[in-house]
Tab-separated table of C-alpha atoms in Angstrom:
chain	number	residue	atom	x	y	z
A	1	MET	CA	140.434	-131.141	16.738
A	2	THR	CA	142.520	-129.494	14.042
A	3	SER	CA	143.895	-126.157	15.207
A	4	LEU	CA	143.082	-122.982	13.309
A	5	SER	CA	146.781	-122.452	12.547
A	6	ALA	CA	146.937	-125.766	10.690
A	7	LEU	CA	144.219	-124.544	8.353
A	8	THR	CA	145.840	-121.194	7.679
A	9	LEU	CA	146.857	-120.801	4.051
A	10	PRO	CA	150.368	-119.465	3.290
A	11	ASP	CA	150.804	-115.778	2.547
A	12	HIS	CA	153.278	-113.870	0.345
A	13	THR	CA	156.075	-114.190	2.928
A	14	GLN	CA	155.805	-118.001	2.973
A	15	LEU	CA	155.683	-118.627	-0.788
A	16	PRO	CA	158.587	-118.551	-3.274
A	17	ASP	CA	159.006	-115.235	-5.095
A	18	SER	CA	160.989	-116.713	-7.998
A	19	ASP	CA	160.975	-119.875	-10.084
A	20	GLY	CA	164.671	-119.607	-10.850
A	21	THR	CA	164.273	-118.500	-14.461
A	22	PHE	CA	165.575	-115.299	-15.994
A	23	VAL	CA	164.133	-112.618	-18.245
A	24	LYS	CA	163.846	-113.916	-21.808
A	25	ASN	CA	164.818	-110.753	-23.655
A	26	LEU	CA	166.392	-107.423	-22.822
A	27	GLN	CA	163.363	-105.357	-23.813
A	28	GLU	CA	161.097	-106.792	-21.120
A	29	HIS	CA	162.497	-104.795	-18.209
A	30	PRO	CA	162.480	-101.339	-19.883
A	31	GLN	CA	159.056	-102.121	-21.364
A	32	SER	CA	157.667	-102.724	-17.873
A	33	ILE	CA	159.243	-99.500	-16.620
A	34	LEU	CA	157.741	-97.564	-19.529
A	35	ILE	CA	154.134	-98.626	-18.982
A	36	THR	CA	154.439	-98.326	-15.193
A	37	ASP	CA	155.992	-94.858	-15.251
A	38	SER	CA	153.463	-93.442	-17.713
A	39	ILE	CA	150.342	-94.895	-16.038
A	40	LYS	CA	151.225	-93.837	-12.473
A	41	PRO	CA	149.721	-90.302	-12.672
A	42	VAL	CA	146.444	-91.830	-13.918
A	43	LEU	CA	146.338	-94.428	-11.145
A	44	GLU	CA	147.277	-91.884	-8.477
A	45	LYS	CA	144.337	-89.759	-9.596
A	46	ARG	CA	141.995	-92.761	-9.610
A	47	HIS	CA	143.298	-93.932	-6.235
A	48	PRO	CA	143.950	-90.818	-4.074
A	49	ASP	CA	144.193	-93.163	-1.086
A	50	GLY	CA	147.067	-95.022	-2.782
A	51	GLN	CA	145.224	-98.332	-2.682
A	52	TYR	CA	146.462	-100.113	-5.782
A	53	CYS	CA	149.189	-102.563	-6.708
A	54	ILE	CA	151.356	-103.002	-9.809
A	55	GLY	CA	153.250	-106.216	-10.420
A	56	GLN	CA	156.144	-106.607	-12.852
A	57	ASP	CA	157.218	-110.183	-13.579
A	58	SER	CA	155.759	-111.105	-10.181
A	59	GLY	CA	153.905	-114.261	-9.203
A	60	ILE	CA	150.130	-114.469	-8.792
A	61	TYR	CA	149.342	-117.493	-6.637
A	62	TRP	CA	145.934	-118.924	-7.504
A	63	ARG	CA	146.110	-122.512	-6.166
A	64	LEU	CA	148.043	-124.588	-3.627
A	65	THR	CA	150.452	-127.056	-5.245
A	66	ASP	CA	153.628	-128.968	-4.518
A	67	PRO	CA	155.978	-127.373	-5.370
A	68	PRO	CA	154.221	-124.028	-4.703
A	69	GLU	CA	155.580	-122.416	-7.892
A	70	LYS	CA	153.292	-124.624	-10.022
A	71	GLY	CA	150.318	-122.835	-8.489
A	72	ALA	CA	151.414	-119.421	-9.726
A	73	GLU	CA	151.509	-117.443	-12.946
A	74	SER	CA	153.980	-114.576	-13.381
A	75	PRO	CA	152.631	-111.970	-15.801
A	76	ASP	CA	155.154	-109.512	-17.144
A	77	TRP	CA	152.869	-106.720	-15.919
A	78	PHE	CA	149.611	-106.486	-13.991
A	79	TYR	CA	147.502	-103.953	-12.099
A	80	VAL	CA	145.175	-104.617	-9.165
A	81	PRO	CA	142.827	-101.850	-7.998
A	82	ASN	CA	141.720	-101.246	-4.425
A	83	VAL	CA	144.356	-103.263	-2.583
A	84	PRO	CA	147.188	-101.929	-0.389
A	85	PRO	CA	150.574	-101.534	-2.105
A	86	THR	CA	152.349	-103.103	0.885
A	87	LEU	CA	151.350	-105.654	3.515
A	88	ASP	CA	152.198	-105.059	7.169
A	89	GLY	CA	154.789	-102.522	6.090
A	90	LYS	CA	156.538	-105.021	3.826
A	91	THR	CA	156.957	-105.049	0.038
A	92	ARG	CA	154.900	-107.794	-1.563
A	93	ARG	CA	156.941	-110.834	-2.549
A	94	SER	CA	154.025	-112.028	-4.685
A	95	TYR	CA	150.281	-111.562	-5.058
A	96	VAL	CA	148.335	-114.296	-3.239
A	97	LEU	CA	144.785	-114.540	-4.518
A	98	TRP	CA	143.396	-116.517	-1.590
A	99	LYS	CA	144.598	-113.796	0.786
A	100	GLU	CA	143.428	-110.832	-1.310
A	101	TYR	CA	140.302	-112.074	-3.154
A	102	VAL	CA	140.642	-109.180	-5.647
A	103	ALA	CA	141.684	-110.231	-9.156
A	104	PRO	CA	143.957	-108.022	-11.259
A	105	LEU	CA	142.026	-105.775	-13.626
A	106	ILE	CA	144.542	-106.359	-16.397
A	107	VAL	CA	147.518	-108.640	-17.015
A	108	ILE	CA	149.974	-108.200	-19.882
A	109	GLU	CA	152.371	-110.783	-21.249
A	110	PHE	CA	155.382	-109.913	-23.432
A	111	VAL	CA	155.812	-112.694	-25.987
A	112	SER	CA	159.371	-113.913	-26.501
A	113	GLY	CA	158.504	-117.036	-28.493
A	114	ASP	CA	155.670	-117.792	-30.903
A	115	GLY	CA	152.883	-116.876	-28.471
A	116	SER	CA	151.704	-120.440	-27.932
A	117	GLU	CA	152.484	-120.316	-24.205
A	118	GLU	CA	150.476	-117.119	-23.736
A	119	ARG	CA	147.512	-118.575	-25.688
A	120	ASP	CA	147.611	-122.028	-24.085
A	121	ASN	CA	144.042	-122.879	-23.043
A	122	THR	CA	144.795	-126.287	-21.463
A	123	PRO	CA	142.600	-126.938	-18.362
A	124	PRO	CA	143.875	-128.824	-15.285
A	125	SER	CA	142.046	-131.984	-16.311
A	126	GLN	CA	144.138	-132.232	-19.493
A	127	GLY	CA	147.483	-130.810	-18.420
A	128	GLU	CA	150.435	-133.168	-18.043
A	129	GLY	CA	152.383	-133.101	-14.787
A	130	GLY	CA	150.045	-130.534	-13.275
A	131	ASN	CA	150.716	-127.989	-16.015
A	132	VAL	CA	147.847	-125.648	-16.868
A	133	GLY	CA	147.580	-123.247	-19.797
A	134	LYS	CA	148.311	-119.603	-19.032
A	135	PHE	CA	145.291	-118.416	-21.052
A	136	TRP	CA	143.014	-120.816	-19.145
A	137	VAL	CA	144.324	-119.611	-15.773
A	138	TYR	CA	143.694	-115.942	-16.514
A	139	GLU	CA	140.271	-116.629	-18.044
A	140	GLN	CA	138.821	-119.381	-15.878
A	141	ALA	CA	140.713	-119.397	-12.569
A	142	ILE	CA	141.795	-115.828	-11.813
A	143	ARG	CA	139.149	-114.284	-14.099
A	144	VAL	CA	141.164	-111.245	-15.142
A	145	PRO	CA	138.852	-108.790	-16.999
A	146	TYR	CA	141.538	-107.741	-19.532
A	147	TYR	CA	144.390	-109.859	-20.876
A	148	GLY	CA	146.946	-108.284	-23.220
A	149	ILE	CA	149.443	-110.266	-25.313
A	150	TYR	CA	152.230	-108.066	-26.683
A	151	GLU	CA	154.258	-109.620	-29.509
A	152	VAL	CA	157.453	-107.627	-29.929
A	153	ALA	CA	158.576	-109.379	-33.111
A	154	LYS	CA	155.252	-108.595	-34.818
A	155	ALA	CA	154.977	-105.098	-33.309
A	156	GLN	CA	151.425	-105.840	-32.225
A	157	VAL	CA	149.289	-106.281	-29.145
A	158	LYS	CA	146.080	-108.276	-28.844
A	159	VAL	CA	143.696	-107.674	-25.953
A	160	TYR	CA	141.040	-110.059	-24.652
A	161	HIS	CA	138.050	-108.945	-22.586
A	162	LEU	CA	136.228	-111.288	-20.206
A	163	VAL	CA	132.562	-111.414	-21.257
A	164	ASP	CA	130.187	-113.963	-19.689
A	165	ASN	CA	133.197	-115.837	-18.241
A	166	THR	CA	134.824	-116.184	-21.665
A	167	TYR	CA	137.606	-114.159	-23.261
A	168	GLU	CA	136.569	-112.296	-26.396
A	169	LEU	CA	139.218	-110.788	-28.655
A	170	MET	CA	138.711	-107.026	-28.682
A	171	GLN	CA	138.711	-104.981	-31.865
A	172	PRO	CA	140.919	-101.875	-31.886
A	173	ASN	CA	139.321	-98.450	-32.207
A	174	GLU	CA	139.911	-95.961	-35.014
A	175	ARG	CA	143.323	-95.113	-33.527
A	176	GLY	CA	144.373	-98.758	-33.493
A	177	HIS	CA	144.154	-98.806	-29.677
A	178	TYR	CA	142.277	-100.987	-27.226
A	179	PRO	CA	140.150	-99.068	-24.693
A	180	ILE	CA	140.559	-100.305	-21.119
A	181	VAL	CA	137.378	-98.592	-19.963
A	182	PRO	CA	137.653	-99.082	-16.165
A	183	MET	CA	141.074	-97.369	-16.248
A	184	GLY	CA	139.990	-94.631	-18.655
A	185	VAL	CA	142.952	-95.365	-20.955
A	186	GLU	CA	143.807	-97.060	-24.228
A	187	LEU	CA	146.556	-99.573	-24.948
A	188	GLY	CA	148.468	-99.740	-28.219
A	189	ILE	CA	151.779	-99.721	-30.052
A	190	TRP	CA	154.004	-96.629	-30.289
A	191	GLN	CA	157.040	-96.548	-32.545
A	192	GLY	CA	159.674	-94.394	-30.918
A	193	PHE	CA	162.885	-93.918	-28.965
A	194	TYR	CA	162.988	-95.005	-25.324
A	195	LEU	CA	165.976	-95.892	-23.139
A	196	ASN	CA	168.430	-95.786	-26.023
A	197	ALA	CA	166.352	-98.025	-28.311
A	198	GLU	CA	164.167	-97.237	-31.322
A	199	LEU	CA	161.471	-99.922	-31.164
A	200	PRO	CA	157.731	-100.526	-31.311
A	201	TRP	CA	156.829	-100.038	-27.634
A	202	LEU	CA	153.639	-100.920	-25.804
A	203	ARG	CA	152.151	-97.699	-24.416
A	204	TRP	CA	149.086	-96.036	-22.912
A	205	TRP	CA	146.944	-93.206	-24.271
A	206	ASP	CA	144.101	-91.375	-22.563
A	207	ALA	CA	140.514	-91.758	-23.767
A	208	GLN	CA	140.994	-88.797	-26.132
A	209	GLY	CA	144.000	-90.403	-27.808
A	210	ASN	CA	146.725	-88.365	-26.098
A	211	LEU	CA	149.902	-90.316	-25.368
A	212	LEU	CA	150.561	-90.730	-21.642
A	213	LEU	CA	154.081	-89.488	-21.036
A	214	THR	CA	156.777	-90.744	-18.709
A	215	GLY	CA	158.170	-88.479	-16.013
A	216	GLU	CA	161.224	-87.743	-18.149
A	217	GLU	CA	159.093	-86.921	-21.196
A	218	ARG	CA	156.943	-84.568	-19.121
A	219	ALA	CA	160.057	-82.824	-17.799
A	220	VAL	CA	161.434	-82.378	-21.338
A	221	ASN	CA	158.103	-80.932	-22.501
A	222	GLU	CA	158.052	-78.450	-19.614
A	223	ARG	CA	161.619	-77.383	-20.306
A	224	GLN	CA	160.887	-76.869	-24.008
A	225	LYS	CA	157.769	-74.894	-23.129
A	226	ARG	CA	159.768	-72.590	-20.840
A	227	GLU	CA	162.420	-72.129	-23.545
A	228	ARG	CA	159.765	-71.138	-26.101
A	229	ILE	CA	158.308	-68.579	-23.677
A	230	VAL	CA	161.741	-67.092	-22.989
A	231	GLU	CA	162.515	-66.854	-26.707
A	232	LYS	CA	159.213	-65.094	-27.312
A	233	LEU	CA	159.899	-62.629	-24.517
A	234	ARG	CA	163.366	-61.939	-25.884
A	235	SER	CA	161.785	-60.752	-29.113
A	236	LEU	CA	160.032	-57.951	-27.229
A	237	SER	CA	161.475	-54.486	-26.689
A	238	VAL	CA	162.666	-53.242	-23.304
A	239	GLU	CA	159.608	-51.001	-23.105
A	240	GLN	CA	157.247	-53.915	-23.798
A	241	LEU	CA	158.954	-56.074	-21.154
A	242	ASN	CA	158.777	-53.250	-18.607
A	243	ALA	CA	155.070	-52.851	-19.385
A	244	LEU	CA	154.638	-56.574	-18.575
A	245	GLY	CA	156.560	-56.104	-15.326
A	246	ILE	CA	159.470	-58.233	-16.530
A	247	ASN	CA	163.058	-57.257	-15.888
A	248	PRO	CA	164.921	-57.725	-19.204
A	249	GLU	CA	168.080	-58.767	-17.353
A	250	MET	CA	166.301	-61.867	-16.040
A	251	LEU	CA	166.082	-63.230	-19.610
A	252	ASP	CA	169.872	-63.346	-20.037
């Protein structure tokens, strides 16, 4: 009789966490930081128990292959709700679908080439050498509800929504954003300065169209707000400040 251990599927500690390739362009890393940093307050509010996972250029294993790397896709960014951020006190080396069963809610790819790889819909039955199209994997195998393709060179993002097991290209709203309803946010392009670069960046907005800020941006806003209050108080007379219970010397 075959032992139970022989039937146990590998977990994230037993699978490769890299395919040996490197980042294709220098914007990918700061872009991932930007969308992670700005969405964290939203996710922390939606998950007060901390049960969620964000992957950045990390593997999602969806099938067993030889070598194992051929059974994984590595989105530039993805979010999985309602799963623990660590496993047995260890940082995830990858996300293993057959151990978790919960698909990411959204995956985002940053296009470095012409976008053909990100839109490849080749099924396993037609792929050469075991290769399968990235689009097909997200749509038919992993079944990710939202798939975003961000094309830096074109300063645009396209988002697909899984409807009746088929990806449908979403239409942007009046703000030019794509609502990701389960997250209560919108995804779109923001032209601005981030990490020493003026570029069209992929960013989040809330459902009312307010840009979700990074921690540094929030800190700058708070500092500017305090400075405006101090300047306003400095325009008051000593008598007015005393009436407000403010010591004028504290404004120096």
